[in-house]
GROMACS .gro file of C-alpha atoms in nm:
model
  366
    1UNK     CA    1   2.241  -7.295  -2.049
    2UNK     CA    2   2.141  -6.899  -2.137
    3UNK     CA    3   1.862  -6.785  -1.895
    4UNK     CA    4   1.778  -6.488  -1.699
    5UNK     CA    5   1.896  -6.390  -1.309
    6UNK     CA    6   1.643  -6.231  -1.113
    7UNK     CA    7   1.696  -5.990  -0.831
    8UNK     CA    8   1.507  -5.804  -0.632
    9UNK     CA    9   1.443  -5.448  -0.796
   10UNK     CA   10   1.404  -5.147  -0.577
   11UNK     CA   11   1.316  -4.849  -0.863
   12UNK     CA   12   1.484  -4.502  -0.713
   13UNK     CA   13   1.222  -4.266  -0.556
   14UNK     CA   14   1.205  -3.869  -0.575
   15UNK     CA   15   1.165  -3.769  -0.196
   16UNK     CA   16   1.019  -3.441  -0.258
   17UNK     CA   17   0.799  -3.579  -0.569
   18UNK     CA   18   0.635  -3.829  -0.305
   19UNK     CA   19   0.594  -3.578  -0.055
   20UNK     CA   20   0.460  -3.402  -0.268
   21UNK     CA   21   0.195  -3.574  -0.384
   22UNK     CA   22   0.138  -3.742  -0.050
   23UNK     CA   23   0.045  -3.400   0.050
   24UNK     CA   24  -0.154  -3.284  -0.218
   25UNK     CA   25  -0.413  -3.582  -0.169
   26UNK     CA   26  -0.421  -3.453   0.222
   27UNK     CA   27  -0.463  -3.107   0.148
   28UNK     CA   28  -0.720  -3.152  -0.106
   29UNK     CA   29  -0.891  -3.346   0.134
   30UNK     CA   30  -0.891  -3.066   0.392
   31UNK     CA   31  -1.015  -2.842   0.134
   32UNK     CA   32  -1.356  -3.017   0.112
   33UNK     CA   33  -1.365  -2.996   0.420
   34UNK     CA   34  -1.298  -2.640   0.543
   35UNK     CA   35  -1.555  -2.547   0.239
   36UNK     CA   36  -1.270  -2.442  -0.012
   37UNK     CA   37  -1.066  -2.244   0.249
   38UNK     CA   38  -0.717  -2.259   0.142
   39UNK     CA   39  -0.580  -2.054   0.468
   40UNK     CA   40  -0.759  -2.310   0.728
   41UNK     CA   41  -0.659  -2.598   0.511
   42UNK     CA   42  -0.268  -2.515   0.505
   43UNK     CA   43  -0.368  -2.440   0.884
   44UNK     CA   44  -0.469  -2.763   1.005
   45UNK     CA   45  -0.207  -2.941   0.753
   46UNK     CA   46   0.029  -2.772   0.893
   47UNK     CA   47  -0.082  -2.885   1.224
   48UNK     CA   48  -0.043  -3.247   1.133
   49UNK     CA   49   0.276  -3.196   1.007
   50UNK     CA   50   0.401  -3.083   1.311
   51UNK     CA   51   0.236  -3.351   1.529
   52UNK     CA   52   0.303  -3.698   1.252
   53UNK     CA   53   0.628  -3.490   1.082
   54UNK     CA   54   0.500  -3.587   0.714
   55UNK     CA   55   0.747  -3.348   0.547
   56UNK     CA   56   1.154  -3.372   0.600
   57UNK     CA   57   1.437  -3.125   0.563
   58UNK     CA   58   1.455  -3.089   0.284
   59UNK     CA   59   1.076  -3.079   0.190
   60UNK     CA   60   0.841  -2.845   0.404
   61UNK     CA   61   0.515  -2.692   0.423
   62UNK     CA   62   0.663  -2.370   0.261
   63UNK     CA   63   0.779  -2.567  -0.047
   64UNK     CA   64   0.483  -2.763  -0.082
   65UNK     CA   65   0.256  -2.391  -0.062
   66UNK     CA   66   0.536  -2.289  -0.373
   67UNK     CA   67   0.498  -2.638  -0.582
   68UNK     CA   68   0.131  -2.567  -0.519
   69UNK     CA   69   0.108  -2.216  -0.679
   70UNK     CA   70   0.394  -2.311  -0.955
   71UNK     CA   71   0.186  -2.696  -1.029
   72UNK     CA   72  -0.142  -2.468  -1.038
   73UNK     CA   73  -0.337  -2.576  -0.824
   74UNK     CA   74  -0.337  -2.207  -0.639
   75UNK     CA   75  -0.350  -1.884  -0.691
   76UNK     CA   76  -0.308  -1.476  -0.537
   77UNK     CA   77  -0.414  -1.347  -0.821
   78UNK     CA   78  -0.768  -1.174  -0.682
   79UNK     CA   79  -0.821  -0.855  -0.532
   80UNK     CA   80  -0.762  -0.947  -0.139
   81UNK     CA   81  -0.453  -1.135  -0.214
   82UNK     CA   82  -0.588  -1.451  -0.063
   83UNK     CA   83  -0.477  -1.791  -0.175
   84UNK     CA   84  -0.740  -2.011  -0.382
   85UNK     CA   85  -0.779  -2.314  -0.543
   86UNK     CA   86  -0.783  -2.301  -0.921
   87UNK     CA   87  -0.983  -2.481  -1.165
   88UNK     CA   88  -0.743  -2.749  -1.188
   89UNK     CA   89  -0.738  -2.805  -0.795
   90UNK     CA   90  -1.150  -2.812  -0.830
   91UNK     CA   91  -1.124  -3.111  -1.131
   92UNK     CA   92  -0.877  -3.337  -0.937
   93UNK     CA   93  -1.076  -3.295  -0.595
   94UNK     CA   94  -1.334  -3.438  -0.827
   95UNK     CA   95  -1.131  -3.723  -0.972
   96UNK     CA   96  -1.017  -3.784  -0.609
   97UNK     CA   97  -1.368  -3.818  -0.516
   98UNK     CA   98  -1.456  -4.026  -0.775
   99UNK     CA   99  -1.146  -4.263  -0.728
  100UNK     CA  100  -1.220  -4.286  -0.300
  101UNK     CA  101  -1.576  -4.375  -0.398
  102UNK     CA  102  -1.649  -4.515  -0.710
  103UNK     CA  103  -1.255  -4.674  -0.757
  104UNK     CA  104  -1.370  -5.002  -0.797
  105UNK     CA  105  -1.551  -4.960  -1.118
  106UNK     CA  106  -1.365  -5.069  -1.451
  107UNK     CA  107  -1.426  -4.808  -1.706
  108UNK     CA  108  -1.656  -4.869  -1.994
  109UNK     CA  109  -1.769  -4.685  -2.305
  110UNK     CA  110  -1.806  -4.336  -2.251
  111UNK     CA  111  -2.137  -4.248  -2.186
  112UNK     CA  112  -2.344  -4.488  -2.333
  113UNK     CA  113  -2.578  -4.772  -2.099
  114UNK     CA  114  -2.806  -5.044  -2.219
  115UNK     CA  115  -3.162  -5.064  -2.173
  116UNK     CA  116  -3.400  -5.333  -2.198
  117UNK     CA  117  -3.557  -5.190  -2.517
  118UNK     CA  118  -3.440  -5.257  -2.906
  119UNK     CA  119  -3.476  -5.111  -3.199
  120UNK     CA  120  -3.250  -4.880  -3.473
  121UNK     CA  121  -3.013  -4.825  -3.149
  122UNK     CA  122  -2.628  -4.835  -3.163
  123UNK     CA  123  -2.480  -5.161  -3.040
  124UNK     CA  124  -2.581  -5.464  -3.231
  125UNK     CA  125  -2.754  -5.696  -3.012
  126UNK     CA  126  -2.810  -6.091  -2.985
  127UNK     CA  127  -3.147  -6.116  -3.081
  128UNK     CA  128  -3.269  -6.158  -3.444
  129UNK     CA  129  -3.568  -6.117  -3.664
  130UNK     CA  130  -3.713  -6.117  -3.962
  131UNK     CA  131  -3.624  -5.876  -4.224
  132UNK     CA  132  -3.817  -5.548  -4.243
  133UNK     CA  133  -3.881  -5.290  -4.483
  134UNK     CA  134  -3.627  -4.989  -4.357
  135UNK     CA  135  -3.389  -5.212  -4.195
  136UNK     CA  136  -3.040  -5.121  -4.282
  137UNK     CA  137  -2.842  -5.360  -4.488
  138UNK     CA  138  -2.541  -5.392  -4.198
  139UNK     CA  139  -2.783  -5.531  -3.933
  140UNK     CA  140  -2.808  -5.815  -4.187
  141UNK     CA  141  -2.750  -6.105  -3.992
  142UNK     CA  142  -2.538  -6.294  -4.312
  143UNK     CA  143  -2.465  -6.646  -4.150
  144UNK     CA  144  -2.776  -6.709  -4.026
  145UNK     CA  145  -2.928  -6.580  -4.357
  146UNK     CA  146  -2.770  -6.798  -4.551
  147UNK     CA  147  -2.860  -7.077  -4.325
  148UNK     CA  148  -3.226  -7.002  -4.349
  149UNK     CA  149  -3.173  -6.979  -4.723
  150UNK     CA  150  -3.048  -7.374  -4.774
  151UNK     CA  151  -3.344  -7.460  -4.538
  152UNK     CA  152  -3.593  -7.318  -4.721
  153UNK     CA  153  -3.461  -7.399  -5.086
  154UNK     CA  154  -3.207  -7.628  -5.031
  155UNK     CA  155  -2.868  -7.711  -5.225
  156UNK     CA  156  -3.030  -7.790  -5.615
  157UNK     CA  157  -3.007  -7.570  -5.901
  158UNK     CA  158  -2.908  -7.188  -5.875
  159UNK     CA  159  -2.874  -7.072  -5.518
  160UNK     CA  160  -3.119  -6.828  -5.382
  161UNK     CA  161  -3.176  -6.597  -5.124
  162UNK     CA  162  -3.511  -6.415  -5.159
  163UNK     CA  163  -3.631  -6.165  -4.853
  164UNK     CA  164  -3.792  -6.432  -4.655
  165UNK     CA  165  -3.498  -6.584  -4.605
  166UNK     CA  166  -3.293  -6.250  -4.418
  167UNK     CA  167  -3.282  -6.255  -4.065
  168UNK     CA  168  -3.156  -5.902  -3.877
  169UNK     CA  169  -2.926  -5.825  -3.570
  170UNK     CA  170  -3.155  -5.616  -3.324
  171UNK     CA  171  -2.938  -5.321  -3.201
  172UNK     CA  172  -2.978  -5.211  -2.884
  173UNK     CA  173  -3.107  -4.857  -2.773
  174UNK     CA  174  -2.844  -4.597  -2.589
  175UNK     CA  175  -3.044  -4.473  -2.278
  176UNK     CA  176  -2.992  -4.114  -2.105
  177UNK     CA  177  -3.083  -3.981  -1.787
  178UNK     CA  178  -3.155  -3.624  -1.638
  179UNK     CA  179  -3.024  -3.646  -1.246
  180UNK     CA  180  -3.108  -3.397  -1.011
  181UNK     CA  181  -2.916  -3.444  -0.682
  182UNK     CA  182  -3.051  -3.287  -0.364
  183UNK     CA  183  -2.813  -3.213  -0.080
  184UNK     CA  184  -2.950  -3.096   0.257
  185UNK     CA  185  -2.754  -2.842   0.398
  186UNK     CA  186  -2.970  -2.756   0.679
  187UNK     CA  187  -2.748  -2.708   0.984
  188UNK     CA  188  -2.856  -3.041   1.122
  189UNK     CA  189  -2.563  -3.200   0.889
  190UNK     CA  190  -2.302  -3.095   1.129
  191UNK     CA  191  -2.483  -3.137   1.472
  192UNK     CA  192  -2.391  -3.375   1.706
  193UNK     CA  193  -1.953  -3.401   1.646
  194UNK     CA  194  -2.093  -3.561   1.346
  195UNK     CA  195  -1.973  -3.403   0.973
  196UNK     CA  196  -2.223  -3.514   0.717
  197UNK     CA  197  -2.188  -3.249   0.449
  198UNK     CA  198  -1.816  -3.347   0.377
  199UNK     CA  199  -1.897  -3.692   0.272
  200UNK     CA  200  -2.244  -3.573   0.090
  201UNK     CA  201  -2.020  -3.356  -0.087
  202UNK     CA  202  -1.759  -3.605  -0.173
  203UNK     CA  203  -2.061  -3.829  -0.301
  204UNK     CA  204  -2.198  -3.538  -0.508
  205UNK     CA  205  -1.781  -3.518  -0.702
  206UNK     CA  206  -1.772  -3.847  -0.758
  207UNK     CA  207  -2.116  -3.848  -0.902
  208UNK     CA  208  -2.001  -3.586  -1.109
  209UNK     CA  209  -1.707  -3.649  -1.234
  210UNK     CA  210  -1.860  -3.980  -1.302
  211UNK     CA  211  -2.095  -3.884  -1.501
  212UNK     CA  212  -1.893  -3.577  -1.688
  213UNK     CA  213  -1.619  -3.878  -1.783
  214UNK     CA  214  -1.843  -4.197  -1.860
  215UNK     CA  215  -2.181  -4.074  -1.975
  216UNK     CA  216  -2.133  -3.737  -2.090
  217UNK     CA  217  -2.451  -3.760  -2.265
  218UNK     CA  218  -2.673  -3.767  -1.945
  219UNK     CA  219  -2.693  -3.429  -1.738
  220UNK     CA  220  -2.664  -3.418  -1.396
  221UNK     CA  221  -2.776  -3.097  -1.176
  222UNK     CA  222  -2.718  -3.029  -0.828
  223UNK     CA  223  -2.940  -2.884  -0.571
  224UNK     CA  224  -2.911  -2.722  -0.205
  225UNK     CA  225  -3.164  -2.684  -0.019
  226UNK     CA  226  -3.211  -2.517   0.351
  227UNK     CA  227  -3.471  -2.256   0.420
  228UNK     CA  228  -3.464  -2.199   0.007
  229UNK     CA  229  -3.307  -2.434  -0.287
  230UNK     CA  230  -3.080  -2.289  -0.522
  231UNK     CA  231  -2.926  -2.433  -0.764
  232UNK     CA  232  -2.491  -2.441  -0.764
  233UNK     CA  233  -2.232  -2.562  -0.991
  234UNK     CA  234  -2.070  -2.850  -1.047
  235UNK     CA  235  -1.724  -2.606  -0.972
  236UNK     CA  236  -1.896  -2.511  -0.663
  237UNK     CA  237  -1.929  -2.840  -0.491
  238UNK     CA  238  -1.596  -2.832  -0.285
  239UNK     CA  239  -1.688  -2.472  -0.136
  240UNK     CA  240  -2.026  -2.626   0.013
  241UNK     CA  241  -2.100  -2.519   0.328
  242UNK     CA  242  -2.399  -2.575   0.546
  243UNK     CA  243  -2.575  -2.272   0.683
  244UNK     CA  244  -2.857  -2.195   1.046
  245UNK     CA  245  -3.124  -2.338   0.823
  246UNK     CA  246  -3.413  -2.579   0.858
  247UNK     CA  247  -3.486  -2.810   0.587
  248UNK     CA  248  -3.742  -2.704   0.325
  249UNK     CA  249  -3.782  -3.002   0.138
  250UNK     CA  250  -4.010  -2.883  -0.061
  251UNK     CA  251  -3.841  -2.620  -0.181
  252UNK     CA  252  -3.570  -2.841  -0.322
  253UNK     CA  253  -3.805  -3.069  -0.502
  254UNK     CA  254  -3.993  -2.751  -0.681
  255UNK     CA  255  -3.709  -2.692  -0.853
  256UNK     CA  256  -3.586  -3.038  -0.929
  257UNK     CA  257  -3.901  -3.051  -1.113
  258UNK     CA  258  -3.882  -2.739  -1.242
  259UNK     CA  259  -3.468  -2.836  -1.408
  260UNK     CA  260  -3.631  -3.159  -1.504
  261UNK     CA  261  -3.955  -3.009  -1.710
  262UNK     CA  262  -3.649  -2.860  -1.921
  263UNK     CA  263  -3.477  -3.168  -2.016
  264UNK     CA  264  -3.570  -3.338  -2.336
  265UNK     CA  265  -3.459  -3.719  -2.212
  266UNK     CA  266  -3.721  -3.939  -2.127
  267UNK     CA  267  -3.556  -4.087  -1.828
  268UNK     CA  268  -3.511  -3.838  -1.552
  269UNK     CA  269  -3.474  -3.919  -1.164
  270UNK     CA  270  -3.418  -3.719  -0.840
  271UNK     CA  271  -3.149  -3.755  -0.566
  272UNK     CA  272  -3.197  -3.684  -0.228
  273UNK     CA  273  -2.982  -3.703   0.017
  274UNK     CA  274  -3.099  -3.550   0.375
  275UNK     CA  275  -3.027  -3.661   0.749
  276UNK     CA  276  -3.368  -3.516   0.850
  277UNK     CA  277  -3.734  -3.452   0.859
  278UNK     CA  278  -3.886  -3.157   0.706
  279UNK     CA  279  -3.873  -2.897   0.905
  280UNK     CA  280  -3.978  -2.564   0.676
  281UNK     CA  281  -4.194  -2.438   0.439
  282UNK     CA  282  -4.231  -2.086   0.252
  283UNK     CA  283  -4.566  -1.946   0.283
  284UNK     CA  284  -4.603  -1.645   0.077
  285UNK     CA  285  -4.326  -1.418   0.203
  286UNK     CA  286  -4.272  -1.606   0.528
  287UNK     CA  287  -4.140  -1.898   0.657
  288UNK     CA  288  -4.355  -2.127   0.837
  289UNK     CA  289  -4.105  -2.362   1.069
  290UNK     CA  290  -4.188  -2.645   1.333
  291UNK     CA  291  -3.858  -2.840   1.427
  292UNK     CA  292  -4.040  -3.019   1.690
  293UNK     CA  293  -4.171  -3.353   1.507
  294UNK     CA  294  -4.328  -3.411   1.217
  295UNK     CA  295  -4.559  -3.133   1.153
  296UNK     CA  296  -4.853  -3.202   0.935
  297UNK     CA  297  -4.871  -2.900   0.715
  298UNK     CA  298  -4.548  -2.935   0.626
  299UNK     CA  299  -4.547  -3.270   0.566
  300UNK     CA  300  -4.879  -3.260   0.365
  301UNK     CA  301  -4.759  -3.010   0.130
  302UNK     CA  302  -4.430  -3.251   0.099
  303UNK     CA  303  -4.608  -3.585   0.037
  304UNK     CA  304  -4.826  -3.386  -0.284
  305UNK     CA  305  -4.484  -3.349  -0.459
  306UNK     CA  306  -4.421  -3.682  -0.424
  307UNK     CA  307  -4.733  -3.741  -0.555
  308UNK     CA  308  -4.641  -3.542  -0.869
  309UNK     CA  309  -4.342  -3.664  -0.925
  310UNK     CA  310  -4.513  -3.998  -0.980
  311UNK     CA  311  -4.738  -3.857  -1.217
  312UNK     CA  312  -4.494  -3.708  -1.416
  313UNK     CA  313  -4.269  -4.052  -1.391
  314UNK     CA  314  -3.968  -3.908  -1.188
  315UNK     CA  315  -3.864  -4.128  -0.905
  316UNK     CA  316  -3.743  -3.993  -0.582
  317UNK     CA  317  -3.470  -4.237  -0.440
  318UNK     CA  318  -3.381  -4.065  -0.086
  319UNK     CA  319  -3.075  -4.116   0.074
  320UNK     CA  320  -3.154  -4.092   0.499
  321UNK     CA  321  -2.806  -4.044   0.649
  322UNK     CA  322  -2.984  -4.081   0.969
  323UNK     CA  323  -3.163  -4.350   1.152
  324UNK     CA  324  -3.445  -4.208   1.361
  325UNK     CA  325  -3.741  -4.436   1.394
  326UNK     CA  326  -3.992  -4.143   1.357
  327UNK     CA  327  -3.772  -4.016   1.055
  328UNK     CA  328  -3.795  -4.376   0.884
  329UNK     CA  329  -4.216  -4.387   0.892
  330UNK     CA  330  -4.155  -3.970   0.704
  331UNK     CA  331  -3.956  -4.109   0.459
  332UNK     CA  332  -4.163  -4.472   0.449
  333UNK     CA  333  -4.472  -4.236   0.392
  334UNK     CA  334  -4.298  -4.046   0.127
  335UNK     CA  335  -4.140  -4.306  -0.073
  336UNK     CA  336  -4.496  -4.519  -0.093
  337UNK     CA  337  -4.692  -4.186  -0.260
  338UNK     CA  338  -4.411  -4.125  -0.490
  339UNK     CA  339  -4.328  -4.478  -0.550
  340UNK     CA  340  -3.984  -4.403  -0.554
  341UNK     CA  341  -3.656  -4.547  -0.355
  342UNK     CA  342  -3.554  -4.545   0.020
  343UNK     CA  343  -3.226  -4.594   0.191
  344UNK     CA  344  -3.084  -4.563   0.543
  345UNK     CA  345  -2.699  -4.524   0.479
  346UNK     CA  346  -2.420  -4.466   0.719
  347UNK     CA  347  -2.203  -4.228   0.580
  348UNK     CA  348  -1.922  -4.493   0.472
  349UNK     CA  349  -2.174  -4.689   0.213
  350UNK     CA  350  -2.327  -4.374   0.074
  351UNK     CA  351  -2.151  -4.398  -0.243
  352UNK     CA  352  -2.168  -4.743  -0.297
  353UNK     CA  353  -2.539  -4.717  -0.271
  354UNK     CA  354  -2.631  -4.425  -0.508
  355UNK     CA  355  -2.418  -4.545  -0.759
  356UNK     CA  356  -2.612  -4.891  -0.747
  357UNK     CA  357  -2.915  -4.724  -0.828
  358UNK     CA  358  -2.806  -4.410  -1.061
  359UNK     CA  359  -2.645  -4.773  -1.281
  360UNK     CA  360  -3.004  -4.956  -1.220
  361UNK     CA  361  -3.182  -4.649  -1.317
  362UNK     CA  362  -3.020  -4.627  -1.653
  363UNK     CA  363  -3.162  -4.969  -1.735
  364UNK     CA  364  -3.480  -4.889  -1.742
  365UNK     CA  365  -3.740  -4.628  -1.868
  366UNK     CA  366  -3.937  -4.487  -1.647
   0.00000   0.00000   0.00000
């Protein structure tokens, strides 16, 4: 009797190619975290090399630094001399974010969502109407057509099929959404042993790279905000760094309003992810701080942006990294006036949670 044997298959591995990549995915990491230093990144792998021995013989740091430059993923070519990453290091930090957070998505159709709304869109729907003047002969729904046709004039003499009788495949509209994402990078995001930035930062790739590869239609921007908000570059994200600031909310929203105004789409949201109160505000010239509490002037000026952003139909969906019962009533306070979104995330389920409403958002107009 002809058949097949099976054994067990063990395919033939490239040492050096798994180490590697092994260390690419652990230096990349470091680089988000050291702010886009290269020379404190090789530091500290080299570090853990020493103390978990992840290379071999044959395969060291020095040869990984080498595959790096020749791969590359680095470069010397700038006036000090100094080693960084290149533009290619910068997309697959992204696509590493985007795979550690948002892996467990199944890719769809690039950049196109449903909404709730019909009309002349560009998927064809389930729901059917009546013919109307303008409608385009393909959403011609021809079985049921037909169908309606023998009801209406049944099987004797010359078959006919007058207007009456056509029935129409609604399509479904394409939404797009203008994002603004906020990141507080007041120095409260690395008090207390605790690094917040890295993981906001990893959030804000993922986000990106999500929404470069799946909806390139929609826009996203990204905001800092500290004492100021400026706005930075999608490029720019693994180089964040937070600074000695206090946290001018209102700065950043100002100017999320102000990139929003410029956008044509008629859904448009803001992102904010923060681990505080606010704590600034610019007054003229000068700063005007009060890190002790909740401090009304500050807080009133914050809570009439909310209101505006309500007015002008642009939810606020704030992220609270932080779980400070006085901090939860600010950010109860501020998500009632704007009528917006509120979560209090640990850093682990960040992701998870602003890609549940960024996908929730796009099914909707707002």
């Amino acid at each position: 009797m002809k058949g097949f044997r099976f054994t067990q298959f063990v395919p033939t591995q490239d040492p050096e190619k798994n180490t590697f990549e092994n260390l690419l995915n652990i230096f990349l990491q470091l680089v988000t975290m050291t702010g886009g230093d290269v020379a404190e990144a090789l530091s500290w792998l080299t570090n853990l090399d020493n103390r978990y021995g992840m290379t071999n013989p044959n395969y060291g740091i020095g040869d990984f630094i080498e595959d790096l430059k020749s791969k590359g993923y680095l470069t010397e070519e700038n006036q000090k001399g100094e080693f960084k990453i290149t533009g290619k290091a910068e997309q697959t930090i992204r696509k590493s974010a985007l795979e550690e957070i948002f892996g467990k998505l199944k890719r769809g159709k690039s950049g196109q969502h449903k909404t709730t709304h019909s009309g002349q869109g560009e998927e064809r729907g389930t729901d059917r109407r009546a013919y109307e003047f303008g409608d385009n002969l393909d959403q011609i729904a021809l079985t049921d057509s037909l169908r309606n046709a023998q009801a209406n004039h049944g099987f004797s003499g010359d078959y006919l099929l007058t207007e009456d009788d056509l029935e129409v495949v609604e399509n479904e509209f394409r939404s797009q959404t203008s994002t603004v994402l906020m990141i507080d990078i007041s120095h409260s995001m690395i008090l207390y042993g605790e690094d917040r930035i890295t993981p906001a930062k990893k959030v804000a790739m993922a986000l990106a790279e999500l929404i470069k590869t799946r909806y390139p239609k929609d826009t996203l921007d990204i905001i800092v905000f500290g004492n100021d908000a400026w706005q930075i570059e999608i490029k720019d994200l693994p180089y964040l760094q937070v600074g000695p600031y206090h946290t001018n909310t209102v700065a950043g929203l100002e100017l999320a309003m102000d990139l929003l105004r410029r956008r044509k789409n008629p859904n448009k949201q803001i992102f904010m992810i923060t681990d505080g109160k606010p704590t600034c505000l610019k007054v003229g010239i000068k700063y005007y701080k009060n890190a002790f509490g909740i401090d009304s002037k500050i807080l009133s000026e914050t809570l009439k942006l909310a209101a505006q952003c309500r007015k002008l139909k642009i939810p606020v969906t704030t992220f609270m990294i932080a779980s400070d019962p006085y901090l939860k009533e600010f950010v109860k306070e501020f998500t009632k006036v704007n009528n917006g979104n509120a979560y209090y995330s640990s850093l682990k389920g960040l992701g998870d949670l602003i890609f549940e409403d960024y996908r929730r958002n796009r099914t909707k107009r707002f």
